[in-house]
Amino acid sequence: MAESLLITGASQLLTLRGSGPRRGSSLSHLDLIEDGALLVRDGVISAVGTRGQVEALPGARSAEKLDLGGRVALPGFVDSHTHLVHAASRAEEYELKIQGASYEEIARKGGGILNSVKKLRAATAEELKKRANVALHQFAAHGTTTVEAKSGYGLDVASELKILKLHKELEAEQQPEIVSTFLGAHVVPEEFRKKADGAKRYIQLLEENLLPAVAERKLAEFCDVFCDRGAFNVQESKRVLQTGRQWGLAPRMHAEQLSRTGATRLAVLLRAASCDHLEHVNASDIRALAKSNTVATLLPGCDFHLGLKKYAPARGLIDGGAFVALATDYNPGTSPTLSMPMILSLACTQLRMTPAEAIAAATINAAYALRREKRIGSLEVGKQADLAVFEVADYREIPYYFGVNHCWMTLKRGRVIHAAQDSRN
Ligand SMILES: [Zn+2]
């Protein structure tokens, strides 16, 4: 028999129904229903409307009931950029950075990404899984129901596969949904740096060994490249992404974070699903993005954690007509947060996005950045019942409060994956 669930008592139900991903002035359209309700069948939404409308439907009476008690409900957050699997924090570098060392100085001393690589290679799959599981519970506890996860701290065949296999295992355990991305081109690993043509040889390893191994085992959906000063240049990035595409992996990119390299232009040219960071984009990059379907994913947690003054030009991107999404960039070096509400707070105060724009960027547009906009990111008939419920009276209070978690309940495919203490009795 089909399992039905009737959800009522949402003082504000933010559906984000309608036109799919949003650009320009439509980014602020939330399609809010007061006293909203949902009917869910086998984890899929079968009706959305006011309480009166939904309760009157056949099937509503016999359904199991969930009363949200006047709280605010919205689609579960889609975190479209994380480095989920890593071995340890880099708190020691945090202290060095506060004392004035730059990200690149730390990288030159063997810190930075290479520090995480060393620790990941030494860690067992069990240790990594335990840490990732703790993180996934926290993602769910902050209202996130889908998490993109990148490899890129392994940088050799065995270690990259160790990470990507964990993505699969964690996905099977039905917490937040995981979308797996291969980021073999994160940086050139230590053992290749000592060689004169190290970058070239590492790219060869990517093309001849790593990408085939990942694709044959179907361990990733996307291929990502860190295209920036100190990582890979535009030509190298293009080669890796094109090879990835030949293996069936759709491209996405880290672009213009530390400097402007032309990565955004490449992302648009390759029809990448997203290009992420974008602190250093210029007006012509914005125009190119506005004409494309490549999502501009902004990661303000990174600039906040590094104490940088220069955030991505969100207003220019939105007003110019680009698809804009928000993500945590959860990672141990530059953005150790898994709180999407905190990212919304930063988007409002630092990127000058309105609360409505920030919510759309973290749900439907982020779903589009993962090419899942037909299944998640809004509350509409036929979509997964992925829901975040907040202990607030008005949706604007979600970014308004910061540093506190007001997520009361999170549902994935109609199943509760997080419940605050007071909702359990
Ligand atoms: Zn990243």
Tab-separated table of C-alpha atoms and ligand atoms in Angstrom:
chain	number	residue	atom	x	y	z
A	1	MET	CA	0.000	0.000	0.000
A	2	ALA	CA	1.187	3.523	-0.755
A	3	GLU	CA	2.331	5.563	2.218
A	4	SER	CA	0.621	8.949	2.417
A	5	LEU	CA	1.529	11.922	4.588
A	6	LEU	CA	-0.560	15.069	5.085
A	7	ILE	CA	1.562	18.028	6.193
A	8	THR	CA	-0.360	21.031	7.548
A	9	GLY	CA	0.277	24.038	9.766
A	10	ALA	CA	2.879	25.913	7.696
A	11	SER	CA	2.198	29.593	8.486
A	12	GLN	CA	4.266	30.332	5.384
A	13	LEU	CA	4.889	27.601	2.819
A	14	LEU	CA	7.538	28.798	0.351
A	15	THR	CA	6.858	26.653	-2.690
A	16	LEU	CA	9.162	28.250	-5.302
A	17	ARG	CA	6.759	26.769	-7.832
A	18	GLY	CA	6.605	27.761	-11.429
A	19	SER	CA	9.221	28.658	-13.903
A	20	GLY	CA	12.139	26.512	-12.743
A	21	PRO	CA	15.498	28.224	-12.160
A	22	ARG	CA	15.319	31.990	-11.778
A	23	ARG	CA	17.234	34.967	-13.201
A	24	GLY	CA	17.026	38.715	-12.702
A	25	SER	CA	13.945	40.028	-10.919
A	26	SER	CA	12.280	36.585	-10.922
A	27	LEU	CA	14.934	35.354	-8.444
A	28	SER	CA	12.858	36.852	-5.625
A	29	HIS	CA	9.667	34.955	-6.539
A	30	LEU	CA	8.997	32.475	-3.745
A	31	ASP	CA	5.291	31.739	-4.391
A	32	LEU	CA	4.414	31.795	-0.726
A	33	ILE	CA	1.224	30.131	0.521
A	34	GLU	CA	-0.135	31.216	3.900
A	35	ASP	CA	-1.464	28.367	6.026
A	36	GLY	CA	0.023	25.984	3.479
A	37	ALA	CA	-0.260	22.220	3.277
A	38	LEU	CA	1.194	19.328	1.303
A	39	LEU	CA	0.068	15.835	0.512
A	40	VAL	CA	2.885	13.356	-0.006
A	41	ARG	CA	2.638	9.887	-1.484
A	42	ASP	CA	5.603	7.529	-1.365
A	43	GLY	CA	7.985	10.430	-0.798
A	44	VAL	CA	6.658	12.440	-3.743
A	45	ILE	CA	4.466	15.548	-3.498
A	46	SER	CA	0.958	14.829	-4.808
A	47	ALA	CA	-0.728	18.112	-3.812
A	48	VAL	CA	0.280	21.621	-2.658
A	49	GLY	CA	-2.076	24.373	-1.555
A	50	THR	CA	-3.798	25.967	1.379
A	51	ARG	CA	-4.823	23.755	4.270
A	52	GLY	CA	-8.472	23.918	3.150
A	53	GLN	CA	-7.645	22.890	-0.413
A	54	VAL	CA	-5.380	19.995	0.503
A	55	GLU	CA	-7.500	18.648	3.366
A	56	ALA	CA	-10.490	18.439	1.027
A	57	LEU	CA	-8.709	16.041	-1.322
A	58	PRO	CA	-9.566	12.358	-1.392
A	59	GLY	CA	-6.671	10.571	0.255
A	60	ALA	CA	-6.025	13.377	2.760
A	61	ARG	CA	-8.251	11.849	5.422
A	62	SER	CA	-6.542	8.464	5.492
A	63	ALA	CA	-3.015	9.906	5.340
A	64	GLU	CA	-0.658	10.018	8.285
A	65	LYS	CA	-0.658	13.573	9.735
A	66	LEU	CA	2.192	15.962	10.444
A	67	ASP	CA	1.326	19.355	11.940
A	68	LEU	CA	4.067	21.981	11.634
A	69	GLY	CA	2.451	24.125	14.332
A	70	GLY	CA	2.545	27.447	12.484
A	71	ARG	CA	6.222	27.294	11.520
A	72	VAL	CA	7.772	28.284	8.178
A	73	ALA	CA	8.445	25.545	5.617
A	74	LEU	CA	10.454	25.657	2.407
A	75	PRO	CA	12.195	23.244	0.029
A	76	GLY	CA	15.202	21.567	1.673
A	77	PHE	CA	18.411	23.435	0.881
A	78	VAL	CA	20.507	22.130	-1.992
A	79	ASP	CA	24.180	22.611	-1.143
A	80	SER	CA	25.715	22.457	-4.596
A	81	HIS	CA	29.401	22.853	-3.634
A	82	THR	CA	31.102	20.939	-0.799
A	83	HIS	CA	34.298	19.043	-0.150
A	84	LEU	CA	32.481	16.627	2.157
A	85	VAL	CA	35.080	13.891	2.628
A	86	HIS	CA	38.254	15.055	4.368
A	87	ALA	CA	40.325	13.753	7.266
A	88	ALA	CA	40.758	16.680	9.655
A	89	SER	CA	40.322	20.386	10.251
A	90	ARG	CA	43.105	22.860	9.498
A	91	ALA	CA	42.700	24.902	12.652
A	92	GLU	CA	46.470	25.463	12.882
A	93	GLU	CA	46.408	27.295	9.544
A	94	TYR	CA	43.419	29.325	10.688
A	95	GLU	CA	45.580	30.730	13.449
A	96	LEU	CA	48.465	31.442	11.036
A	97	LYS	CA	46.087	33.262	8.700
A	98	ILE	CA	44.794	35.425	11.525
A	99	GLN	CA	48.403	36.323	12.286
A	100	GLY	CA	48.805	37.556	8.707
A	101	ALA	CA	49.999	34.654	6.514
A	102	SER	CA	48.285	34.562	3.102
A	103	TYR	CA	46.532	31.514	1.660
A	104	GLU	CA	49.327	31.185	-0.894
A	105	GLU	CA	52.145	31.538	1.680
A	106	ILE	CA	50.574	28.728	3.679
A	107	ALA	CA	50.287	26.606	0.521
A	108	ARG	CA	53.998	27.144	-0.233
A	109	LYS	CA	54.886	25.840	3.234
A	110	GLY	CA	53.120	22.543	2.517
A	111	GLY	CA	49.898	23.688	4.123
A	112	GLY	CA	46.651	24.274	2.304
A	113	ILE	CA	45.155	21.610	0.073
A	114	LEU	CA	48.359	19.518	0.129
A	115	ASN	CA	48.109	19.324	3.919
A	116	SER	CA	44.611	17.853	3.557
A	117	VAL	CA	45.896	15.460	0.876
A	118	LYS	CA	48.580	14.106	3.202
A	119	LYS	CA	46.023	13.515	5.960
A	120	LEU	CA	43.435	11.968	3.666
A	121	ARG	CA	45.871	9.494	2.159
A	122	ALA	CA	46.836	8.353	5.671
A	123	ALA	CA	43.233	7.978	6.855
A	124	THR	CA	41.220	4.766	6.552
A	125	ALA	CA	37.896	4.685	4.730
A	126	GLU	CA	36.199	4.006	8.077
A	127	GLU	CA	37.683	7.088	9.709
A	128	LEU	CA	36.660	9.221	6.747
A	129	LYS	CA	33.178	7.771	6.719
A	130	LYS	CA	32.674	8.460	10.400
A	131	ARG	CA	33.648	12.110	9.963
A	132	ALA	CA	31.483	12.519	6.842
A	133	ASN	CA	28.507	10.983	8.642
A	134	VAL	CA	28.776	13.462	11.484
A	135	ALA	CA	28.849	16.232	8.888
A	136	LEU	CA	25.839	14.846	7.020
A	137	HIS	CA	23.803	14.830	10.222
A	138	GLN	CA	24.748	18.463	10.712
A	139	PHE	CA	23.800	19.323	7.124
A	140	ALA	CA	20.390	17.775	7.740
A	141	ALA	CA	20.096	19.565	11.080
A	142	HIS	CA	20.484	22.899	9.259
A	143	GLY	CA	17.827	22.128	6.657
A	144	THR	CA	19.962	20.713	3.833
A	145	THR	CA	18.542	17.731	1.944
A	146	THR	CA	20.955	17.454	-1.008
A	147	VAL	CA	24.748	17.741	-0.795
A	148	GLU	CA	27.120	17.862	-3.736
A	149	ALA	CA	30.425	16.262	-2.699
A	150	LYS	CA	33.780	16.606	-4.435
A	151	SER	CA	36.816	14.380	-4.308
A	152	GLY	CA	40.162	16.141	-4.667
A	153	TYR	CA	42.046	15.466	-1.437
A	154	GLY	CA	43.314	12.112	-2.701
A	155	LEU	CA	45.050	13.010	-5.986
A	156	ASP	CA	46.198	9.476	-6.713
A	157	VAL	CA	44.128	6.619	-8.084
A	158	ALA	CA	43.636	4.706	-4.830
A	159	SER	CA	42.867	7.750	-2.674
A	160	GLU	CA	40.502	9.418	-5.151
A	161	LEU	CA	38.599	6.142	-5.512
A	162	LYS	CA	38.505	5.836	-1.710
A	163	ILE	CA	36.659	9.180	-1.532
A	164	LEU	CA	34.310	8.553	-4.445
A	165	LYS	CA	33.332	5.102	-3.180
A	166	LEU	CA	32.444	6.725	0.134
A	167	HIS	CA	30.116	9.134	-1.699
A	168	LYS	CA	28.291	6.077	-3.032
A	169	GLU	CA	28.115	4.354	0.353
A	170	LEU	CA	26.872	7.478	2.103
A	171	GLU	CA	24.274	8.019	-0.609
A	172	ALA	CA	22.942	4.509	-0.069
A	173	GLU	CA	22.387	5.288	3.625
A	174	GLN	CA	19.601	7.738	2.753
A	175	GLN	CA	20.483	10.793	4.725
A	176	PRO	CA	20.762	13.871	2.575
A	177	GLU	CA	21.103	12.884	-1.079
A	178	ILE	CA	24.679	13.037	-2.373
A	179	VAL	CA	25.761	14.209	-5.815
A	180	SER	CA	29.271	13.039	-6.591
A	181	THR	CA	31.856	15.197	-8.383
A	182	PHE	CA	35.365	14.195	-9.407
A	183	LEU	CA	37.888	16.941	-8.612
A	184	GLY	CA	41.138	15.201	-9.488
A	185	ALA	CA	42.350	18.552	-10.860
A	186	HIS	CA	42.293	20.279	-7.467
A	187	VAL	CA	46.051	20.963	-7.310
A	188	VAL	CA	49.162	19.207	-8.616
A	189	PRO	CA	50.158	16.728	-5.875
A	190	GLU	CA	53.497	16.936	-4.046
A	191	GLU	CA	55.140	13.979	-5.795
A	192	PHE	CA	54.583	15.627	-9.210
A	193	ARG	CA	55.696	19.106	-8.128
A	194	LYS	CA	59.311	18.001	-7.839
A	195	LYS	CA	59.390	17.145	-11.548
A	196	ALA	CA	60.084	19.790	-14.198
A	197	ASP	CA	56.921	19.062	-16.181
A	198	GLY	CA	54.929	17.937	-13.137
A	199	ALA	CA	51.619	19.547	-14.082
A	200	LYS	CA	51.753	17.998	-17.537
A	201	ARG	CA	52.506	14.560	-16.164
A	202	TYR	CA	49.763	14.795	-13.562
A	203	ILE	CA	47.235	15.761	-16.233
A	204	GLN	CA	48.365	12.728	-18.160
A	205	LEU	CA	47.636	10.581	-15.097
A	206	LEU	CA	44.203	12.196	-14.871
A	207	GLU	CA	43.432	11.505	-18.501
A	208	GLU	CA	44.866	8.018	-18.778
A	209	ASN	CA	44.172	6.506	-15.361
A	210	LEU	CA	41.980	8.527	-13.058
A	211	LEU	CA	39.137	9.609	-15.344
A	212	PRO	CA	38.718	6.148	-16.909
A	213	ALA	CA	38.757	4.516	-13.435
A	214	VAL	CA	36.114	6.916	-12.120
A	215	ALA	CA	33.895	6.700	-15.200
A	216	GLU	CA	34.030	2.926	-15.559
A	217	ARG	CA	32.901	2.502	-11.957
A	218	LYS	CA	30.268	5.228	-12.386
A	219	LEU	CA	31.540	6.997	-9.279
A	220	ALA	CA	30.858	10.589	-10.328
A	221	GLU	CA	28.408	12.627	-12.332
A	222	PHE	CA	30.481	15.798	-12.724
A	223	CYS	CA	34.110	16.705	-13.362
A	224	ASP	CA	35.416	19.839	-11.626
A	225	VAL	CA	38.696	21.767	-11.985
A	226	PHE	CA	40.309	24.357	-9.718
A	227	CYS	CA	41.298	26.885	-12.369
A	228	ASP	CA	43.314	29.590	-10.613
A	229	ARG	CA	46.734	30.949	-9.717
A	230	GLY	CA	48.710	28.129	-8.066
A	231	ALA	CA	46.367	25.417	-9.399
A	232	PHE	CA	45.530	24.786	-13.093
A	233	ASN	CA	45.536	27.314	-15.943
A	234	VAL	CA	42.757	27.726	-18.509
A	235	GLN	CA	44.390	25.478	-21.122
A	236	GLU	CA	44.990	22.675	-18.635
A	237	SER	CA	41.476	23.029	-17.238
A	238	LYS	CA	39.983	22.849	-20.708
A	239	ARG	CA	41.842	19.638	-21.446
A	240	VAL	CA	40.732	17.952	-18.243
A	241	LEU	CA	37.081	19.015	-18.586
A	242	GLN	CA	36.916	17.941	-22.223
A	243	THR	CA	38.360	14.538	-21.373
A	244	GLY	CA	35.899	14.303	-18.485
A	245	ARG	CA	33.048	14.999	-20.865
A	246	GLN	CA	34.241	12.242	-23.197
A	247	TRP	CA	33.882	9.944	-20.215
A	248	GLY	CA	30.356	11.179	-19.592
A	249	LEU	CA	31.130	13.605	-16.740
A	250	ALA	CA	29.507	17.035	-17.060
A	251	PRO	CA	31.843	19.974	-16.383
A	252	ARG	CA	31.748	22.441	-13.492
A	253	MET	CA	34.522	24.758	-12.284
A	254	HIS	CA	36.187	26.671	-9.475
A	255	ALA	CA	36.622	30.050	-11.176
A	256	GLU	CA	38.088	33.500	-10.454
A	257	GLN	CA	38.507	33.012	-6.704
A	258	LEU	CA	42.057	34.276	-6.108
A	259	SER	CA	42.600	36.039	-9.428
A	260	ARG	CA	40.915	36.536	-12.796
A	261	THR	CA	42.144	33.829	-15.154
A	262	GLY	CA	39.412	33.600	-17.803
A	263	ALA	CA	37.924	30.515	-16.167
A	264	THR	CA	34.391	31.900	-16.379
A	265	ARG	CA	34.712	32.294	-20.145
A	266	LEU	CA	35.873	28.701	-20.366
A	267	ALA	CA	32.954	27.510	-18.209
A	268	VAL	CA	30.499	29.265	-20.537
A	269	LEU	CA	32.256	27.947	-23.636
A	270	LEU	CA	32.084	24.372	-22.336
A	271	ARG	CA	28.466	24.841	-21.191
A	272	ALA	CA	29.506	23.932	-17.656
A	273	ALA	CA	26.712	23.281	-15.171
A	274	SER	CA	28.171	25.917	-12.867
A	275	CYS	CA	31.187	28.080	-12.222
A	276	ASP	CA	31.794	28.759	-8.594
A	277	HIS	CA	33.423	31.492	-6.395
A	278	LEU	CA	33.638	34.413	-8.904
A	279	GLU	CA	35.112	37.022	-6.552
A	280	HIS	CA	37.210	38.398	-9.445
A	281	VAL	CA	34.780	38.325	-12.388
A	282	ASN	CA	34.632	41.441	-14.564
A	283	ALA	CA	31.757	43.037	-16.498
A	284	SER	CA	32.358	40.973	-19.634
A	285	ASP	CA	32.335	37.725	-17.605
A	286	ILE	CA	28.985	38.773	-16.134
A	287	ARG	CA	27.588	39.448	-19.611
A	288	ALA	CA	28.794	36.026	-20.791
A	289	LEU	CA	27.175	34.292	-17.805
A	290	ALA	CA	23.925	36.194	-18.331
A	291	LYS	CA	23.694	34.836	-21.878
A	292	SER	CA	24.425	31.270	-20.769
A	293	ASN	CA	22.794	28.532	-18.697
A	294	THR	CA	25.917	28.138	-16.555
A	295	VAL	CA	25.006	28.855	-12.942
A	296	ALA	CA	27.093	31.405	-11.032
A	297	THR	CA	27.506	29.747	-7.628
A	298	LEU	CA	28.617	32.121	-4.886
A	299	LEU	CA	30.447	30.919	-1.775
A	300	PRO	CA	30.527	33.806	0.704
A	301	GLY	CA	31.502	31.487	3.597
A	302	CYS	CA	34.946	31.314	2.061
A	303	ASP	CA	35.568	35.062	2.065
A	304	PHE	CA	34.112	35.329	5.556
A	305	HIS	CA	36.343	32.596	6.986
A	306	LEU	CA	39.463	33.966	5.275
A	307	GLY	CA	38.609	37.463	6.491
A	308	LEU	CA	38.638	38.844	2.937
A	309	LYS	CA	36.931	42.093	2.024
A	310	LYS	CA	36.213	41.236	-1.597
A	311	TYR	CA	33.038	39.211	-2.078
A	312	ALA	CA	31.616	38.166	-5.448
A	313	PRO	CA	29.555	40.891	-7.175
A	314	ALA	CA	26.199	39.236	-6.559
A	315	ARG	CA	24.145	42.333	-7.394
A	316	GLY	CA	25.872	42.745	-10.743
A	317	LEU	CA	25.346	39.065	-11.532
A	318	ILE	CA	21.667	39.058	-10.534
A	319	ASP	CA	20.775	42.396	-12.108
A	320	GLY	CA	22.779	41.433	-15.205
A	321	GLY	CA	20.635	38.309	-15.615
A	322	ALA	CA	22.887	35.397	-14.607
A	323	PHE	CA	21.538	32.343	-12.782
A	324	VAL	CA	22.876	32.772	-9.230
A	325	ALA	CA	23.134	29.990	-6.631
A	326	LEU	CA	24.575	29.876	-3.105
A	327	ALA	CA	26.534	27.067	-1.437
A	328	THR	CA	28.635	26.520	1.692
A	329	ASP	CA	31.869	25.282	0.036
A	330	TYR	CA	32.169	23.150	3.193
A	331	ASN	CA	35.896	22.318	3.382
A	332	PRO	CA	38.609	22.319	6.058
A	333	GLY	CA	40.792	25.071	4.584
A	334	THR	CA	38.620	27.981	3.590
A	335	SER	CA	34.991	27.403	4.603
A	336	PRO	CA	34.431	25.061	7.544
A	337	THR	CA	30.666	25.506	7.767
A	338	LEU	CA	27.796	23.275	6.776
A	339	SER	CA	25.142	25.786	7.720
A	340	MET	CA	23.145	27.039	4.771
A	341	PRO	CA	21.243	29.507	7.031
A	342	MET	CA	24.613	31.099	7.873
A	343	ILE	CA	25.368	31.346	4.147
A	344	LEU	CA	21.998	33.067	3.664
A	345	SER	CA	22.925	35.569	6.398
A	346	LEU	CA	26.216	36.313	4.608
A	347	ALA	CA	24.453	36.559	1.252
A	348	CYS	CA	22.112	39.184	2.684
A	349	THR	CA	24.618	41.316	4.588
A	350	GLN	CA	27.724	40.914	2.410
A	351	LEU	CA	26.335	40.211	-1.065
A	352	ARG	CA	23.304	42.524	-0.647
A	353	MET	CA	20.892	39.826	-1.732
A	354	THR	CA	17.365	39.986	-0.328
A	355	PRO	CA	16.194	37.092	1.882
A	356	ALA	CA	13.898	35.923	-0.940
A	357	GLU	CA	16.721	35.959	-3.496
A	358	ALA	CA	19.016	34.092	-1.126
A	359	ILE	CA	16.400	31.380	-0.526
A	360	ALA	CA	15.766	30.873	-4.259
A	361	ALA	CA	19.545	30.765	-4.857
A	362	ALA	CA	19.933	28.043	-2.200
A	363	THR	CA	17.050	25.889	-3.439
A	364	ILE	CA	15.736	25.926	-7.021
A	365	ASN	CA	18.803	27.556	-8.600
A	366	ALA	CA	21.165	25.273	-6.700
A	367	ALA	CA	19.093	22.300	-7.881
A	368	TYR	CA	19.550	23.559	-11.434
A	369	ALA	CA	23.323	23.828	-10.841
A	370	LEU	CA	23.207	20.074	-10.109
A	371	ARG	CA	20.887	19.421	-13.062
A	372	ARG	CA	18.207	18.160	-10.669
A	373	GLU	CA	15.688	20.975	-11.016
A	374	LYS	CA	13.022	18.559	-12.208
A	375	ARG	CA	13.151	16.539	-8.970
A	376	ILE	CA	14.189	18.912	-6.168
A	377	GLY	CA	14.507	22.604	-5.268
A	378	SER	CA	10.807	23.503	-5.137
A	379	LEU	CA	7.585	22.153	-3.632
A	380	GLU	CA	5.480	21.099	-6.608
A	381	VAL	CA	3.425	18.103	-7.604
A	382	GLY	CA	5.670	15.296	-8.831
A	383	LYS	CA	8.781	16.481	-6.993
A	384	GLN	CA	10.475	14.862	-4.003
A	385	ALA	CA	9.056	15.865	-0.627
A	386	ASP	CA	12.318	17.454	0.550
A	387	LEU	CA	11.451	19.998	3.206
A	388	ALA	CA	13.096	22.248	5.783
A	389	VAL	CA	10.959	23.630	8.605
A	390	PHE	CA	12.135	26.619	10.654
A	391	GLU	CA	11.109	27.775	14.104
A	392	VAL	CA	10.382	31.326	12.896
A	393	ALA	CA	7.282	33.390	12.149
A	394	ASP	CA	8.500	34.946	8.905
A	395	TYR	CA	10.888	33.501	6.291
A	396	ARG	CA	13.072	36.628	6.481
A	397	GLU	CA	14.056	35.560	9.988
A	398	ILE	CA	15.971	32.593	8.506
A	399	PRO	CA	18.894	34.832	7.392
A	400	TYR	CA	18.101	37.491	10.018
A	401	TYR	CA	19.223	35.275	12.894
A	402	PHE	CA	22.851	34.193	12.548
A	403	GLY	CA	25.053	31.810	14.484
A	404	VAL	CA	21.995	30.023	15.892
A	405	ASN	CA	20.190	27.132	14.319
A	406	HIS	CA	16.419	27.501	14.081
A	407	CYS	CA	15.832	24.477	11.858
A	408	TRP	CA	13.039	22.517	13.558
A	409	MET	CA	12.628	19.609	11.198
A	410	THR	CA	14.056	18.293	7.923
A	411	LEU	CA	12.365	15.762	5.656
A	412	LYS	CA	13.931	13.869	2.753
A	413	ARG	CA	11.498	12.150	0.374
A	414	GLY	CA	8.806	12.575	3.047
A	415	ARG	CA	10.908	10.948	5.756
A	416	VAL	CA	12.109	12.863	8.835
A	417	ILE	CA	15.933	13.029	8.805
A	418	HIS	CA	16.231	15.689	11.502
A	419	ALA	CA	13.959	16.722	14.339
A	420	ALA	CA	14.769	19.336	16.986
A	421	GLN	CA	14.505	18.191	20.604
A	422	ASP	CA	11.149	19.862	21.240
A	423	SER	CA	9.550	18.212	18.197
A	424	ARG	CA	10.200	14.714	19.503
A	425	ASN	CA	7.866	14.704	22.476
B	1	ZN	ZN	35.526	24.324	-3.515
